[in-house]
Coordinates of N, CA, C and O in Angstrom, one line a residue:
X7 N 158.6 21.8 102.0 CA 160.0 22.0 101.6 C 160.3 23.5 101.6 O 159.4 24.3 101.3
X8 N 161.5 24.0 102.0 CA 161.8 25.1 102.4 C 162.4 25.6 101.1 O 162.9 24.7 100.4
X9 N 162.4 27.4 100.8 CA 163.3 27.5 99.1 C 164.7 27.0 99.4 O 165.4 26.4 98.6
X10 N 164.9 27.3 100.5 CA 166.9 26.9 100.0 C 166.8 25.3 99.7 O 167.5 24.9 98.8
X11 N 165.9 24.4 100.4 CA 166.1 22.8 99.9 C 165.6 23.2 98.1 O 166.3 22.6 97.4
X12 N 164.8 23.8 97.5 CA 164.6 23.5 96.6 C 165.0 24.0 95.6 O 164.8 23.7 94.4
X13 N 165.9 25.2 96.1 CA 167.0 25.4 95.1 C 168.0 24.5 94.7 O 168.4 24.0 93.6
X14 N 168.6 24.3 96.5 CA 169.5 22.9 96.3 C 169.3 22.0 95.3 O 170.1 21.7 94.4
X15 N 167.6 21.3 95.4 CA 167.5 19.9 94.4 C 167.3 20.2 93.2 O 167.3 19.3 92.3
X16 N 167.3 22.2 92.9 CA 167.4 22.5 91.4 C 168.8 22.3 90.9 O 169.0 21.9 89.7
X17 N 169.7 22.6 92.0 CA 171.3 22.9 91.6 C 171.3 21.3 91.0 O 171.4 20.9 89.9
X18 N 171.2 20.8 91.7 CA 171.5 19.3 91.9 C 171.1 18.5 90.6 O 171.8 17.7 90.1
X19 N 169.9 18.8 90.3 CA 169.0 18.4 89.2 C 169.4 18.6 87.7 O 169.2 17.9 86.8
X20 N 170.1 19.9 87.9 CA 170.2 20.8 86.8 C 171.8 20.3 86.1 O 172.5 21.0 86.8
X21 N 172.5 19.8 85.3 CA 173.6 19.8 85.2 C 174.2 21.1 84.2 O 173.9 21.6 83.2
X22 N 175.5 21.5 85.5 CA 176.2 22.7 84.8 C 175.4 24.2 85.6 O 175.6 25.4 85.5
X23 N 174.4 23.5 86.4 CA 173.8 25.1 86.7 C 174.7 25.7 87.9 O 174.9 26.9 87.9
X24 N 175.1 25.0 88.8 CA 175.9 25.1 89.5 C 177.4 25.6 89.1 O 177.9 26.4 89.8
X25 N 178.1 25.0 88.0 CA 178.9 25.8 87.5 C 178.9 27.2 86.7 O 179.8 27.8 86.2
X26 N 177.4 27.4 86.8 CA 177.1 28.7 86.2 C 176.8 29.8 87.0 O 177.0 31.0 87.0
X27 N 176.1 29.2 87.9 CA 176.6 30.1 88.9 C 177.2 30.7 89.8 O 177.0 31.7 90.5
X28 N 178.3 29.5 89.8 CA 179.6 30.2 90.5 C 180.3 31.0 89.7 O 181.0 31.8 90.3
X29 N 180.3 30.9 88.1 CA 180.8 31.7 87.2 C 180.3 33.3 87.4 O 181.0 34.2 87.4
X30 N 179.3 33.2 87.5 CA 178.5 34.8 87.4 C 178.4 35.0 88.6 O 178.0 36.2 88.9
X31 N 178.6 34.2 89.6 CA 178.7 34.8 91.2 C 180.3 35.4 91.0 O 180.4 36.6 91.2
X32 N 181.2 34.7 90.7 CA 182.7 35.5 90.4 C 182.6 37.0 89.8 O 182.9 38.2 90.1
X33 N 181.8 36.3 88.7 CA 182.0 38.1 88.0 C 181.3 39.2 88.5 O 181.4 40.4 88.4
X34 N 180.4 38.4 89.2 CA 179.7 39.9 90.4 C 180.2 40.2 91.3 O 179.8 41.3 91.8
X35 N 181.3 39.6 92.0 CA 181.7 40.2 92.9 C 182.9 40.8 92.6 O 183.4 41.5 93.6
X36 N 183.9 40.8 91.2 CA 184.8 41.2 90.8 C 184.1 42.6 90.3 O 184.8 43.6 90.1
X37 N 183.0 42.4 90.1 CA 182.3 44.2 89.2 C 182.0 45.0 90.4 O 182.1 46.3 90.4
X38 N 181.6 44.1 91.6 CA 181.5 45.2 92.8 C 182.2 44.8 93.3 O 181.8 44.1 94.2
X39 N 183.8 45.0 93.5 CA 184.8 45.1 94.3 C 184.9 46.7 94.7 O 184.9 47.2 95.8
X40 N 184.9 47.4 93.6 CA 184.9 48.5 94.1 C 184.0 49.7 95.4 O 184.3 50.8 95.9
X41 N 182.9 48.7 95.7 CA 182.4 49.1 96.8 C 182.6 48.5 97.7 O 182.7 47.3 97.6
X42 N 182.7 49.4 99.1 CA 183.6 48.4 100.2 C 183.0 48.0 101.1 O 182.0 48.5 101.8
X43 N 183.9 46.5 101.1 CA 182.8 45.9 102.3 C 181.9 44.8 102.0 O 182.3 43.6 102.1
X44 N 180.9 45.0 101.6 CA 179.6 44.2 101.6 C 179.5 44.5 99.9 O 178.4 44.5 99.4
X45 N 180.4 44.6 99.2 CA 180.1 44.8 97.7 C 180.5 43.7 96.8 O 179.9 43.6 95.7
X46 N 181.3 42.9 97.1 CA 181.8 41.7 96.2 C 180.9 40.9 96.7 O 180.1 40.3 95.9
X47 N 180.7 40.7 98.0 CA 179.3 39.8 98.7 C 178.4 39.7 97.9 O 178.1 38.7 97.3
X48 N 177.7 41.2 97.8 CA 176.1 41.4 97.0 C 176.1 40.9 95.2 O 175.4 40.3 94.4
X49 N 177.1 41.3 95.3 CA 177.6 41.1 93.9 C 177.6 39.7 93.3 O 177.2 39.3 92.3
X50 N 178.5 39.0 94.4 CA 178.5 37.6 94.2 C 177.1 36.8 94.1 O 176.7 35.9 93.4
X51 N 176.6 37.5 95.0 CA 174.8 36.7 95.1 C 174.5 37.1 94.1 O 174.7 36.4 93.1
X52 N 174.2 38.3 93.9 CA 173.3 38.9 92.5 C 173.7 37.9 91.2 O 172.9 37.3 90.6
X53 N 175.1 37.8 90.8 CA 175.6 36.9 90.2 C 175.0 35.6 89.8 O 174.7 35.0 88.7
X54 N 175.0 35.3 90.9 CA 174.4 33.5 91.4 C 172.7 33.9 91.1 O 172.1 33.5 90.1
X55 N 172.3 34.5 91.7 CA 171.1 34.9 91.6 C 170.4 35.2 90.1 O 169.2 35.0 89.9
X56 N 171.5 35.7 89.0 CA 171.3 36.3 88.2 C 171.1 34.5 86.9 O 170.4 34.5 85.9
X57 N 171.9 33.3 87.4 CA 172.3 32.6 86.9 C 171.2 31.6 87.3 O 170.7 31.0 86.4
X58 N 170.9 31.6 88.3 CA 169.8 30.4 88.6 C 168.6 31.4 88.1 O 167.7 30.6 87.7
X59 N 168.3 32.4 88.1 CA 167.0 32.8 87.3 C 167.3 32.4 86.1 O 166.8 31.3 86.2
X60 N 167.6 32.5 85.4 CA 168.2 32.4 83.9 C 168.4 30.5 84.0 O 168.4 30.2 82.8
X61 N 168.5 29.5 84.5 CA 168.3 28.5 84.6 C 168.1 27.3 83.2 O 168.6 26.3 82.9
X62 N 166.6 28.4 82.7 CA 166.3 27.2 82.0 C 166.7 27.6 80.3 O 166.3 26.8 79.4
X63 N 167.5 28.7 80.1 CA 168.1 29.0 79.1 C 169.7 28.5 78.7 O 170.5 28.6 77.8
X64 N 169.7 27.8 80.5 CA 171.3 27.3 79.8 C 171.2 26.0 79.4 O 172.2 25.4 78.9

């Protein structure tokens, strides 16, 4: 199994993790709006990224 399927079956698994990471993917990419371009992008992952590490605390 490849990581993106097993993130997927975490999202999936997880109730609410998915709504948490779209939450903190928004607020990253609204904190890096100010850099242009590829900055709300990065932001947005780091976000998501920041939310699925943090996982088993929500």
């Amino acid at each position: 199994m490849s990581k993106i399927e097993e993130v997927q079956n975490t999202v999936k698994a997880t109730p609410g993790l998915g709504k948490k990471m779209a939450k903190y993917g928004a607020i990253g990419a609204v904190v890096a709006i100010p850099v242009p371009f590829i900055g709300p992008v990065l932001g947005a992952l780091a976000g998501a990224g920041i939310a699925y590490a943090r996982r088993d605390k929500i």
